[in-house]
C-alpha cells in the first residue's frame, strides 16, 4: 500500500484500503493499465518490501512495461520518492520491468 494511502484521514480511504490496513493484507495495484485481460498478455504480481516496516511495502500487478524511479507518478513510471529513493541513489528512470510468459 502506498505511503500516501496510509497518511490519508480515514474518511478518505476506500473500504479496500481500510481492510488492507486492518488485516495487514496487501492489494496489488494494476499498472500501467488499470484493466487488462489476463489471458491476452502476462501479468506479474510483484511484492516490494522496502523495509521491515509493513507501511513501506506495496504490490503491483504489472501488465505491460513500467519503470521504477523518481518523479511524477506517470502511467508507466512508479514514483519511489516517498520511499527515500533519492537518498538511496535511485535515478529518475531507474529500472524497467516488462512481463513475459516465463
XYZ file of C-alpha atoms in Angstrom, residues 23-74:
52
model
C -5.809 -7.145 8.258
C -2.298 -6.451 7.042
C -3.212 -7.899 3.639
C -1.639 -6.334 0.612
C -3.504 -5.479 -2.578
C -1.774 -5.358 -5.952
C -2.306 -2.176 -7.992
C -2.577 -2.889 -11.748
C -0.015 -0.904 -13.765
C 0.284 0.638 -16.301
C -3.202 -0.403 -17.484
C -5.984 -0.351 -14.886
C -7.880 -3.132 -16.649
C -6.339 -5.939 -18.639
C -7.350 -9.332 -19.992
C -5.038 -11.667 -18.075
C -5.368 -14.233 -20.876
C -4.265 -11.737 -23.546
C -0.890 -10.892 -22.017
C 1.170 -11.908 -18.993
C 0.692 -10.179 -15.648
C 3.361 -10.278 -12.950
C 2.351 -9.777 -9.336
C 5.387 -8.258 -7.631
C 5.672 -7.516 -3.914
C 8.081 -4.726 -2.977
C 9.382 -4.978 0.596
C 11.328 -1.784 1.108
C 11.958 -2.029 4.843
C 10.974 -4.168 7.795
C 8.132 -1.684 8.399
C 4.907 -3.009 6.830
C 3.944 0.553 5.906
C 6.891 0.570 3.495
C 5.705 -2.187 1.180
C 3.470 -2.261 -1.864
C 2.309 -4.651 -4.551
C 1.999 -4.161 -8.286
C 0.182 -6.263 -10.872
C 2.424 -5.405 -13.807
C 0.608 -5.917 -17.107
C 2.937 -4.084 -19.518
C 6.323 -2.359 -19.413
C 6.779 0.006 -16.462
C 9.665 1.966 -14.980
C 10.602 2.402 -11.335
C 12.244 5.692 -10.468
C 11.710 9.183 -9.099
C 9.453 11.950 -10.279
C 5.852 12.448 -11.229
C 3.846 9.235 -10.964
C 3.036 8.784 -14.661
